[in-house]
Amino acid sequence: MSDVTIKQLAQVLGMPVDKLLTQLGEAGMKFSDQEQVISSTEKVKLLGFLRRTHGKSEAAAEVDDSAPRQITLKRRTVGELKVAAPGGRGATGAAKTVNVEVRAKRTYVKRSVIAEEASAEPEREDAVRKLQESQQQREQEERERTEAEQRRQAEAQHALDEQRRRAEKEQHEVEPAGPVEPAVVEHVEATPEPAAEAAPVAAGDDAAAAVQRIDQRDLGMILPRIHEPRKREKPVKPAAAPAAPVAPAARAVVAGGAVASTAAGDAGRGKPKHPRERNDSVGSKEDRDAGKRFAGGQMHLSEADRARRSSSSKRGKPGRSGGREPLRGGGAGPTGPHGFSRPTAPVVREVVVGDTNVVAELAQKMAVKGSEVVKALFKMGVMATINQTVDHDTAVLVVEELGHTPVADNQNNAEETLAAHTQTIELEGEKVSRPPVVTIMGHVDHGKTSLLDYIRRTKVASGEAGGITQHIGAYHVQTSKGVITFLDTPGHAAFTSMRARGAQSTDIVILVVAADDGVKPQTIEAVKHARAAKVPLIVAVNKMDKDGANPDNVKQGLVAQEVVPEDWGGDVQFVPVSAKTGMGVEDLLDAISVQAEVMELKAVVDGRASGVVIESSLDRGRGPVATVLVQQGTLRKGDFVVCGVEYGRMRALIDETGKQVAEAGPSIPVQVLGLSGVPETGDDFVAVEDERLAREVAEERQLKRRETRMVSKSNRLEDIIAKMGQGEEQQTLNILVKGDVQGSVEALRESLTQIGNDRVRVNVVASGVGGITESDATLAAASKALVIGFNVRADASARKVIETNGLDVRYFSIIYDVIDQVTQAATGLLGMEVREDIIGTAEVRDVFRSSKFGAVAGCMVTEGVVKRSKPIRVLRDHVVIFEGELESLRRFKDLVDEVRNGMECGIAVKQYNDVKPGDQIECFERTEVARTL
Ligand code: GDP
Ligand code: MG
């Protein structure tokens, strides 16, 4: 049984019979006929001879259990469970995790190398190796016999397939596949046997057993597949396609039995893509069954993987693709190789980079670990954690750094829709002239509010806390010269940005300069704002009724600022006025209308409204309230608007006198209710068609704003180093600011932040409109912040937190008191301060109307004592709504001087009739105390 004929041996060795005969001759054994039987002794002899004559093969032969000499191959074979060794496979030599069933693979590995090295290596070496194998074979006769049988059958099948394939190819052939043929044939004829034989040699009993488990059909399928890499290799190598080495490995996996399949219904894909099957979509039933067996317990492939597989197979096997391509094109289904293939070349991904990018998301888009991105960022000097965001430029850099392609993000669809929307407003309808928007500016106490009061014939100035305008006021006034819209601005330095905004949304600036005071810092500032906004200026020289009035002084002062009066050869109208007597006010209105006419102010009246937020606040009862100036179109009750990052449906429009109005056209300021939140002053608003768009835009903006804030917080390395250098020398004074209106809060925030010097830095940790809430207090406690309530008070739950944490809470109603106090504290100039102490609070339970006193509030004193001689404030929802004096304080019918905690009383407030149940009346006194802060 162990004896074989020369012919059989030659077949086993895959070499021509004559060559074998020659070799035998050289080894000193005379065989003349290929039918002669060669004994195992003779085989050993031949082996010994060949070893002697071929040094290389000897070494290999000695390491018998690792079989052939080509070490790399060998190793790959042995270790192929995990590794495709770098050697034999050519340049890339990617490591592979390969399935367990190994022997077949090992064989083909050898063969491929042989094929590669065919030109260089003497065939003899090959023969030696194979001889050794046949030697082994003899020792395992039983196994061998079975396998030989299997092999033969497989071979037969394979040959059949090849024929079929060739036939197919002839039919479908488009590309020339000439060179392929011989290779295929050759391998079909020559390889299967050693392949199978080699298995037991190398992989030992387990492997052998495994081989035996595989039935003939399977083996038949395995073998040809095994050969594929070899065939692929030659054509690929010159092209040096990076993916080429991958495919063979992938196939090897399949050969081992780990075929991938996504679903049972996808059997075609899961089936081993044997050439036979590929070419013959009507493959035999057995084949399909076999395929299913292979498909059992397999890895899943994603669509992408599949695509990659088929593309890699395309690249990897050009020789074959000639035969397969037409089929694939003809819809024969996916024709990729089996198993998955790990990319060996870096995959370059297109990464969408937005304005702001969360590090983790970036990493995900690049399919790398977040920590890698963090590391790359760190190398670039950007400290960011996975959850932080980086800006667009940084993201682009890091994406490039990691070898991917950044692409711009163009997802601002909602915003674009809105822009398109807004543009149509301009186009729609006919433009008609609109009232001018006039902003009154000037130094504090020069009479801006008084002048406006005179024009409006109201008394705003006297109702202001300390007589100081602390937020922007907007009024439209029907004058003898038509409608004029006035924006009253505060004169204090704190309101720089508010004034700047006033100038930007205005057509004309009226600069009020007191004739007795002349040009002052805020006068100069107002000139600059007007100039920056390119808005014409009209100078109202006020207080002309006063004895010390010196209008020429004003003119001179302004000429120094390049504001030259008309009568001095310039282009600026100077109008002498008196807000007290009304002198010159008509002339001022004339000047305004002349200027407006020159400017030909026009706007579309019909169409969706757009404009700007002048002031905003949070009202406990009414929610967010914003004063907006309509600039184009008409705003109507019920409109949907986007306003900064807020949106909403206009629940009500209220004019400056407190009346509800149905609509507001161009240049008309109006208070609006119904927004989703308090917009920032200066935000644009625009009416949109539907709520969905409004919400989308607002949400998009909100997201952007939030991300931008995060970006600004993300630390750059330089900042950290800078901080480290500073040490502990600079003290930080944390302040939390709450105010009644957004403008005041903003002004406070800005001016407080500027106070710092080299020893003290003022840091506004948080700010907002509305009463001081529990969360404000908690935040202040956490950041050890001083709490400033500007015309607002802490609510009950906040007060608890304040008490338990011993927080320092200061209430103010005059903005420069705040600034003075903080400045003095910061500069160490702690002098005396006028401090307000709340001595008592009363809650309004009911309101009675009395013909004599107006509204009388029936109150319960809830804290301290209310004294008739002391000033009071009226608070609604912890926000100051009025400051003044008591008209009367009564217990029952009697006038009293004070009412103590727990007692009821009747309170009438001077000049204020708008008291409502639920309001609080706080009574306070001013005392001078040494400053401590
Ligand atoms: P604002 O800070 O610029 O708004 O100034 P106000 O309107 O609050 O006025 C400041 C002070 O100047 C008030 O006490 C006014 O009564 C006073 N005042 C304003 N205009 C005139 C004026 O034309 N003549 C006189 N005599 N006093 C004026
Ligand atoms: Mg004022």
PDB file of N, CA and C in Angstrom, residues 133-212:
ATOM      1  N   GLU A 133       7.060  15.079   2.743  1.00  0.00           N
ATOM      2  CA  GLU A 133       5.648  14.953   3.075  1.00  0.00           C
ATOM      3  C   GLU A 133       5.137  13.567   2.761  1.00  0.00           C
ATOM      4  N   SER A 134       5.565  13.097   1.660  1.00  0.00           N
ATOM      5  CA  SER A 134       5.076  11.765   1.314  1.00  0.00           C
ATOM      6  C   SER A 134       5.636  10.729   2.265  1.00  0.00           C
ATOM      7  N   GLN A 135       6.809  11.074   2.805  1.00  0.00           N
ATOM      8  CA  GLN A 135       7.392  10.212   3.830  1.00  0.00           C
ATOM      9  C   GLN A 135       6.457  10.148   5.035  1.00  0.00           C
ATOM     10  N   GLN A 136       6.092  11.301   5.444  1.00  0.00           N
ATOM     11  CA  GLN A 136       5.163  11.392   6.565  1.00  0.00           C
ATOM     12  C   GLN A 136       3.894  10.645   6.228  1.00  0.00           C
ATOM     13  N   GLN A 137       3.566  10.822   5.052  1.00  0.00           N
ATOM     14  CA  GLN A 137       2.317  10.251   4.589  1.00  0.00           C
ATOM     15  C   GLN A 137       2.304   8.736   4.791  1.00  0.00           C
ATOM     16  N   ARG A 138       3.433   8.203   4.531  1.00  0.00           N
ATOM     17  CA  ARG A 138       3.525   6.768   4.651  1.00  0.00           C
ATOM     18  C   ARG A 138       3.260   6.357   6.095  1.00  0.00           C
ATOM     19  N   GLU A 139       3.729   7.133   7.011  1.00  0.00           N
ATOM     20  CA  GLU A 139       3.525   6.824   8.421  1.00  0.00           C
ATOM     21  C   GLU A 139       2.069   6.961   8.839  1.00  0.00           C
ATOM     22  N   GLN A 140       1.345   7.653   8.052  1.00  0.00           N
ATOM     23  CA  GLN A 140      -0.073   7.815   8.418  1.00  0.00           C
ATOM     24  C   GLN A 140      -0.912   7.336   7.260  1.00  0.00           C
ATOM     25  N   GLU A 141      -0.747   6.140   7.003  1.00  0.00           N
ATOM     26  CA  GLU A 141      -1.333   5.592   5.787  1.00  0.00           C
ATOM     27  C   GLU A 141      -2.840   5.785   5.706  1.00  0.00           C
ATOM     28  N   GLU A 142      -3.453   5.413   6.779  1.00  0.00           N
ATOM     29  CA  GLU A 142      -4.905   5.447   6.757  1.00  0.00           C
ATOM     30  C   GLU A 142      -5.411   6.825   6.346  1.00  0.00           C
ATOM     31  N   ARG A 143      -4.919   7.758   7.067  1.00  0.00           N
ATOM     32  CA  ARG A 143      -5.343   9.117   6.827  1.00  0.00           C
ATOM     33  C   ARG A 143      -5.071   9.534   5.399  1.00  0.00           C
ATOM     34  N   GLU A 144      -3.933   9.209   5.033  1.00  0.00           N
ATOM     35  CA  GLU A 144      -3.539   9.616   3.702  1.00  0.00           C
ATOM     36  C   GLU A 144      -4.478   9.076   2.646  1.00  0.00           C
ATOM     37  N   ARG A 145      -4.790   7.815   2.866  1.00  0.00           N
ATOM     38  CA  ARG A 145      -5.633   7.194   1.869  1.00  0.00           C
ATOM     39  C   ARG A 145      -6.972   7.943   1.736  1.00  0.00           C
ATOM     40  N   THR A 146      -7.546   8.180   2.875  1.00  0.00           N
ATOM     41  CA  THR A 146      -8.811   8.895   2.857  1.00  0.00           C
ATOM     42  C   THR A 146      -8.666  10.226   2.143  1.00  0.00           C
ATOM     43  N   GLU A 147      -7.638  10.886   2.535  1.00  0.00           N
ATOM     44  CA  GLU A 147      -7.463  12.218   1.991  1.00  0.00           C
ATOM     45  C   GLU A 147      -7.200  12.210   0.502  1.00  0.00           C
ATOM     46  N   ALA A 148      -6.412  11.219   0.125  1.00  0.00           N
ATOM     47  CA  ALA A 148      -6.113  11.134  -1.300  1.00  0.00           C
ATOM     48  C   ALA A 148      -7.409  10.995  -2.078  1.00  0.00           C
ATOM     49  N   GLU A 149      -8.277  10.223  -1.474  1.00  0.00           N
ATOM     50  CA  GLU A 149      -9.548  10.002  -2.136  1.00  0.00           C
ATOM     51  C   GLU A 149     -10.328  11.309  -2.215  1.00  0.00           C
ATOM     52  N   GLN A 150     -10.372  11.931  -1.088  1.00  0.00           N
ATOM     53  CA  GLN A 150     -11.078  13.221  -1.034  1.00  0.00           C
ATOM     54  C   GLN A 150     -10.508  14.171  -2.058  1.00  0.00           C
ATOM     55  N   ARG A 151      -9.226  14.151  -2.068  1.00  0.00           N
ATOM     56  CA  ARG A 151      -8.525  15.076  -2.926  1.00  0.00           C
ATOM     57  C   ARG A 151      -8.867  14.836  -4.375  1.00  0.00           C
ATOM     58  N   ARG A 152      -8.826  13.563  -4.687  1.00  0.00           N
ATOM     59  CA  ARG A 152      -9.095  13.239  -6.082  1.00  0.00           C
ATOM     60  C   ARG A 152     -10.491  13.715  -6.470  1.00  0.00           C
ATOM     61  N   GLN A 153     -11.388  13.476  -5.557  1.00  0.00           N
ATOM     62  CA  GLN A 153     -12.747  13.890  -5.893  1.00  0.00           C
ATOM     63  C   GLN A 153     -12.826  15.406  -6.017  1.00  0.00           C
ATOM     64  N   ALA A 154     -12.184  16.022  -5.047  1.00  0.00           N
ATOM     65  CA  ALA A 154     -12.180  17.487  -5.075  1.00  0.00           C
ATOM     66  C   ALA A 154     -11.590  17.983  -6.367  1.00  0.00           C
ATOM     67  N   GLU A 155     -10.526  17.328  -6.698  1.00  0.00           N
ATOM     68  CA  GLU A 155      -9.833  17.714  -7.907  1.00  0.00           C
ATOM     69  C   GLU A 155     -10.738  17.594  -9.108  1.00  0.00           C
ATOM     70  N   ALA A 156     -11.363  16.469  -9.138  1.00  0.00           N
ATOM     71  CA  ALA A 156     -12.247  16.231 -10.263  1.00  0.00           C
ATOM     72  C   ALA A 156     -13.288  17.333 -10.329  1.00  0.00           C
ATOM     73  N   GLN A 157     -13.835  17.612  -9.161  1.00  0.00           N
ATOM     74  CA  GLN A 157     -14.860  18.647  -9.119  1.00  0.00           C
ATOM     75  C   GLN A 157     -14.292  19.982  -9.554  1.00  0.00           C
ATOM     76  N   HIS A 158     -13.145  20.214  -9.026  1.00  0.00           N
ATOM     77  CA  HIS A 158     -12.537  21.487  -9.313  1.00  0.00           C
ATOM     78  C   HIS A 158     -12.250  21.631 -10.792  1.00  0.00           C
ATOM     79  N   ALA A 159     -11.704  20.583 -11.337  1.00  0.00           N
ATOM     80  CA  ALA A 159     -11.391  20.602 -12.762  1.00  0.00           C
ATOM     81  C   ALA A 159     -12.661  20.871 -13.546  1.00  0.00           C
ATOM     82  N   LEU A 160     -13.721  20.226 -13.075  1.00  0.00           N
ATOM     83  CA  LEU A 160     -15.010  20.417 -13.723  1.00  0.00           C
ATOM     84  C   LEU A 160     -15.395  21.890 -13.678  1.00  0.00           C
ATOM     85  N   ASP A 161     -15.198  22.412 -12.496  1.00  0.00           N
ATOM     86  CA  ASP A 161     -15.530  23.823 -12.315  1.00  0.00           C
ATOM     87  C   ASP A 161     -14.728  24.697 -13.237  1.00  0.00           C
ATOM     88  N   GLU A 162     -13.489  24.383 -13.277  1.00  0.00           N
ATOM     89  CA  GLU A 162     -12.618  25.193 -14.108  1.00  0.00           C
ATOM     90  C   GLU A 162     -13.101  25.179 -15.546  1.00  0.00           C
ATOM     91  N   GLN A 163     -13.494  24.009 -15.952  1.00  0.00           N
ATOM     92  CA  GLN A 163     -13.991  23.888 -17.320  1.00  0.00           C
ATOM     93  C   GLN A 163     -15.220  24.768 -17.496  1.00  0.00           C
ATOM     94  N   ARG A 164     -16.096  24.617 -16.508  1.00  0.00           N
ATOM     95  CA  ARG A 164     -17.328  25.376 -16.584  1.00  0.00           C
ATOM     96  C   ARG A 164     -17.017  26.870 -16.615  1.00  0.00           C
ATOM     97  N   ARG A 165     -16.084  27.188 -15.745  1.00  0.00           N
ATOM     98  CA  ARG A 165     -15.729  28.587 -15.643  1.00  0.00           C
ATOM     99  C   ARG A 165     -15.174  29.110 -16.954  1.00  0.00           C
ATOM    100  N   ARG A 166     -14.313  28.305 -17.497  1.00  0.00           N
ATOM    101  CA  ARG A 166     -13.709  28.738 -18.749  1.00  0.00           C
ATOM    102  C   ARG A 166     -14.759  28.910 -19.824  1.00  0.00           C
ATOM    103  N   ALA A 167     -15.674  27.971 -19.812  1.00  0.00           N
ATOM    104  CA  ALA A 167     -16.748  28.048 -20.800  1.00  0.00           C
ATOM    105  C   ALA A 167     -17.507  29.356 -20.614  1.00  0.00           C
ATOM    106  N   GLU A 168     -17.793  29.605 -19.356  1.00  0.00           N
ATOM    107  CA  GLU A 168     -18.507  30.842 -19.039  1.00  0.00           C
ATOM    108  C   GLU A 168     -17.741  32.047 -19.526  1.00  0.00           C
ATOM    109  N   LYS A 169     -16.504  31.969 -19.224  1.00  0.00           N
ATOM    110  CA  LYS A 169     -15.658  33.104 -19.557  1.00  0.00           C
ATOM    111  C   LYS A 169     -15.674  33.358 -21.055  1.00  0.00           C
ATOM    112  N   GLU A 170     -15.621  32.312 -21.751  1.00  0.00           N
ATOM    113  CA  GLU A 170     -15.635  32.463 -23.192  1.00  0.00           C
ATOM    114  C   GLU A 170     -16.904  33.158 -23.647  1.00  0.00           C
ATOM    115  N   GLN A 171     -17.954  32.817 -22.936  1.00  0.00           N
ATOM    116  CA  GLN A 171     -19.218  33.448 -23.303  1.00  0.00           C
ATOM    117  C   GLN A 171     -19.225  34.927 -22.954  1.00  0.00           C
ATOM    118  N   HIS A 172     -18.799  35.181 -21.704  1.00  0.00           N
ATOM    119  CA  HIS A 172     -18.986  36.537 -21.186  1.00  0.00           C
ATOM    120  C   HIS A 172     -17.802  37.437 -21.387  1.00  0.00           C
ATOM    121  N   GLU A 173     -16.758  36.830 -21.715  1.00  0.00           N
ATOM    122  CA  GLU A 173     -15.503  37.577 -21.670  1.00  0.00           C
ATOM    123  C   GLU A 173     -15.578  38.929 -22.368  1.00  0.00           C
ATOM    124  N   VAL A 174     -15.176  39.913 -21.638  1.00  0.00           N
ATOM    125  CA  VAL A 174     -15.047  41.227 -22.220  1.00  0.00           C
ATOM    126  C   VAL A 174     -13.594  41.635 -22.187  1.00  0.00           C
ATOM    127  N   GLU A 175     -13.031  41.449 -21.015  1.00  0.00           N
ATOM    128  CA  GLU A 175     -11.622  41.795 -20.887  1.00  0.00           C
ATOM    129  C   GLU A 175     -10.776  40.583 -21.238  1.00  0.00           C
ATOM    130  N   PRO A 176      -9.620  40.842 -21.709  1.00  0.00           N
ATOM    131  CA  PRO A 176      -8.755  39.701 -21.996  1.00  0.00           C
ATOM    132  C   PRO A 176      -8.309  39.046 -20.698  1.00  0.00           C
ATOM    133  N   ALA A 177      -8.454  37.757 -20.645  1.00  0.00           N
ATOM    134  CA  ALA A 177      -8.067  37.059 -19.424  1.00  0.00           C
ATOM    135  C   ALA A 177      -7.005  36.036 -19.711  1.00  0.00           C
ATOM    136  N   GLY A 178      -6.402  36.189 -20.839  1.00  0.00           N
ATOM    137  CA  GLY A 178      -5.431  35.223 -21.328  1.00  0.00           C
ATOM    138  C   GLY A 178      -4.470  34.680 -20.303  1.00  0.00           C
ATOM    139  N   PRO A 179      -3.732  35.548 -19.665  1.00  0.00           N
ATOM    140  CA  PRO A 179      -2.684  35.047 -18.784  1.00  0.00           C
ATOM    141  C   PRO A 179      -3.220  34.247 -17.611  1.00  0.00           C
ATOM    142  N   VAL A 180      -4.424  34.442 -17.320  1.00  0.00           N
ATOM    143  CA  VAL A 180      -4.972  33.772 -16.152  1.00  0.00           C
ATOM    144  C   VAL A 180      -5.049  32.269 -16.347  1.00  0.00           C
ATOM    145  N   GLU A 181      -5.496  31.940 -17.479  1.00  0.00           N
ATOM    146  CA  GLU A 181      -5.797  30.546 -17.738  1.00  0.00           C
ATOM    147  C   GLU A 181      -4.713  29.568 -17.297  1.00  0.00           C
ATOM    148  N   PRO A 182      -3.533  29.737 -17.802  1.00  0.00           N
ATOM    149  CA  PRO A 182      -2.525  28.746 -17.460  1.00  0.00           C
ATOM    150  C   PRO A 182      -2.353  28.614 -15.957  1.00  0.00           C
ATOM    151  N   ALA A 183      -2.325  29.716 -15.319  1.00  0.00           N
ATOM    152  CA  ALA A 183      -2.129  29.695 -13.878  1.00  0.00           C
ATOM    153  C   ALA A 183      -3.195  28.864 -13.207  1.00  0.00           C
ATOM    154  N   VAL A 184      -4.379  29.096 -13.612  1.00  0.00           N
ATOM    155  CA  VAL A 184      -5.480  28.371 -13.008  1.00  0.00           C
ATOM    156  C   VAL A 184      -5.344  26.879 -13.249  1.00  0.00           C
ATOM    157  N   VAL A 185      -5.118  26.620 -14.473  1.00  0.00           N
ATOM    158  CA  VAL A 185      -5.026  25.207 -14.828  1.00  0.00           C
ATOM    159  C   VAL A 185      -3.901  24.554 -14.045  1.00  0.00           C
ATOM    160  N   GLU A 186      -2.833  25.231 -14.070  1.00  0.00           N
ATOM    161  CA  GLU A 186      -1.658  24.668 -13.425  1.00  0.00           C
ATOM    162  C   GLU A 186      -1.966  24.322 -11.985  1.00  0.00           C
ATOM    163  N   HIS A 187      -2.604  25.280 -11.362  1.00  0.00           N
ATOM    164  CA  HIS A 187      -2.796  25.043  -9.936  1.00  0.00           C
ATOM    165  C   HIS A 187      -3.828  23.977  -9.690  1.00  0.00           C
ATOM    166  N   VAL A 188      -4.756  23.921 -10.577  1.00  0.00           N
ATOM    167  CA  VAL A 188      -5.754  22.874 -10.405  1.00  0.00           C
ATOM    168  C   VAL A 188      -5.103  21.512 -10.501  1.00  0.00           C
ATOM    169  N   GLU A 189      -4.272  21.422 -11.462  1.00  0.00           N
ATOM    170  CA  GLU A 189      -3.642  20.125 -11.658  1.00  0.00           C
ATOM    171  C   GLU A 189      -2.678  19.801 -10.523  1.00  0.00           C
ATOM    172  N   ALA A 190      -1.909  20.778 -10.180  1.00  0.00           N
ATOM    173  CA  ALA A 190      -0.751  20.453  -9.370  1.00  0.00           C
ATOM    174  C   ALA A 190      -0.962  20.557  -7.888  1.00  0.00           C
ATOM    175  N   THR A 191      -1.712  21.489  -7.441  1.00  0.00           N
ATOM    176  CA  THR A 191      -1.685  21.789  -6.030  1.00  0.00           C
ATOM    177  C   THR A 191      -2.520  20.964  -5.088  1.00  0.00           C
ATOM    178  N   PRO A 192      -3.660  20.633  -5.419  1.00  0.00           N
ATOM    179  CA  PRO A 192      -4.515  20.068  -4.373  1.00  0.00           C
ATOM    180  C   PRO A 192      -3.856  18.956  -3.585  1.00  0.00           C
ATOM    181  N   GLU A 193      -3.140  18.162  -4.218  1.00  0.00           N
ATOM    182  CA  GLU A 193      -2.624  17.005  -3.490  1.00  0.00           C
ATOM    183  C   GLU A 193      -1.673  17.393  -2.369  1.00  0.00           C
ATOM    184  N   PRO A 194      -0.644  18.088  -2.711  1.00  0.00           N
ATOM    185  CA  PRO A 194       0.260  18.452  -1.614  1.00  0.00           C
ATOM    186  C   PRO A 194      -0.484  19.215  -0.546  1.00  0.00           C
ATOM    187  N   ALA A 195      -1.406  19.956  -0.957  1.00  0.00           N
ATOM    188  CA  ALA A 195      -2.165  20.723   0.009  1.00  0.00           C
ATOM    189  C   ALA A 195      -2.754  19.818   1.051  1.00  0.00           C
ATOM    190  N   ALA A 196      -3.453  18.903   0.593  1.00  0.00           N
ATOM    191  CA  ALA A 196      -4.121  18.018   1.530  1.00  0.00           C
ATOM    192  C   ALA A 196      -3.109  17.189   2.295  1.00  0.00           C
ATOM    193  N   GLU A 197      -2.115  16.795   1.607  1.00  0.00           N
ATOM    194  CA  GLU A 197      -1.129  15.954   2.258  1.00  0.00           C
ATOM    195  C   GLU A 197      -0.372  16.712   3.327  1.00  0.00           C
ATOM    196  N   ALA A 198      -0.134  17.910   3.045  1.00  0.00           N
ATOM    197  CA  ALA A 198       0.667  18.692   3.969  1.00  0.00           C
ATOM    198  C   ALA A 198      -0.028  18.861   5.299  1.00  0.00           C
ATOM    199  N   ALA A 199      -1.312  18.901   5.247  1.00  0.00           N
ATOM    200  CA  ALA A 199      -2.060  19.214   6.446  1.00  0.00           C
ATOM    201  C   ALA A 199      -1.653  18.391   7.655  1.00  0.00           C
ATOM    202  N   PRO A 200      -1.750  17.125   7.559  1.00  0.00           N
ATOM    203  CA  PRO A 200      -1.425  16.323   8.732  1.00  0.00           C
ATOM    204  C   PRO A 200       0.014  16.553   9.174  1.00  0.00           C
ATOM    205  N   VAL A 201       0.857  16.773   8.255  1.00  0.00           N
ATOM    206  CA  VAL A 201       2.250  16.947   8.601  1.00  0.00           C
ATOM    207  C   VAL A 201       2.419  18.117   9.540  1.00  0.00           C
ATOM    208  N   ALA A 202       1.841  19.176   9.141  1.00  0.00           N
ATOM    209  CA  ALA A 202       2.091  20.394   9.895  1.00  0.00           C
ATOM    210  C   ALA A 202       1.201  20.543  11.097  1.00  0.00           C
ATOM    211  N   ALA A 203      -0.033  20.307  10.895  1.00  0.00           N
ATOM    212  CA  ALA A 203      -0.980  20.644  11.953  1.00  0.00           C
ATOM    213  C   ALA A 203      -1.226  19.501  12.912  1.00  0.00           C
ATOM    214  N   GLY A 204      -0.670  18.397  12.601  1.00  0.00           N
ATOM    215  CA  GLY A 204      -0.772  17.288  13.523  1.00  0.00           C
ATOM    216  C   GLY A 204      -2.143  16.649  13.511  1.00  0.00           C
ATOM    217  N   ASP A 205      -2.376  15.879  14.546  1.00  0.00           N
ATOM    218  CA  ASP A 205      -3.559  15.045  14.552  1.00  0.00           C
ATOM    219  C   ASP A 205      -4.855  15.826  14.562  1.00  0.00           C
ATOM    220  N   ASP A 206      -4.845  16.856  15.332  1.00  0.00           N
ATOM    221  CA  ASP A 206      -6.065  17.651  15.411  1.00  0.00           C
ATOM    222  C   ASP A 206      -6.480  18.124  14.041  1.00  0.00           C
ATOM    223  N   ALA A 207      -5.500  18.693  13.411  1.00  0.00           N
ATOM    224  CA  ALA A 207      -5.785  19.232  12.102  1.00  0.00           C
ATOM    225  C   ALA A 207      -6.231  18.124  11.171  1.00  0.00           C
ATOM    226  N   ALA A 208      -5.544  17.059  11.266  1.00  0.00           N
ATOM    227  CA  ALA A 208      -5.895  15.943  10.397  1.00  0.00           C
ATOM    228  C   ALA A 208      -7.324  15.507  10.646  1.00  0.00           C
ATOM    229  N   ALA A 209      -7.627  15.417  11.906  1.00  0.00           N
ATOM    230  CA  ALA A 209      -8.985  15.019  12.248  1.00  0.00           C
ATOM    231  C   ALA A 209      -9.971  16.014  11.677  1.00  0.00           C
ATOM    232  N   ALA A 210      -9.599  17.249  11.797  1.00  0.00           N
ATOM    233  CA  ALA A 210     -10.477  18.289  11.283  1.00  0.00           C
ATOM    234  C   ALA A 210     -10.663  18.138   9.790  1.00  0.00           C
ATOM    235  N   VAL A 211      -9.588  17.867   9.153  1.00  0.00           N
ATOM    236  CA  VAL A 211      -9.682  17.687   7.715  1.00  0.00           C
ATOM    237  C   VAL A 211     -10.647  16.572   7.407  1.00  0.00           C
ATOM    238  N   GLN A 212     -10.531  15.539   8.187  1.00  0.00           N
ATOM    239  CA  GLN A 212     -11.395  14.407   7.899  1.00  0.00           C
ATOM    240  C   GLN A 212     -12.855  14.750   8.141  1.00  0.00           C
TER     241      GLN A 212
END
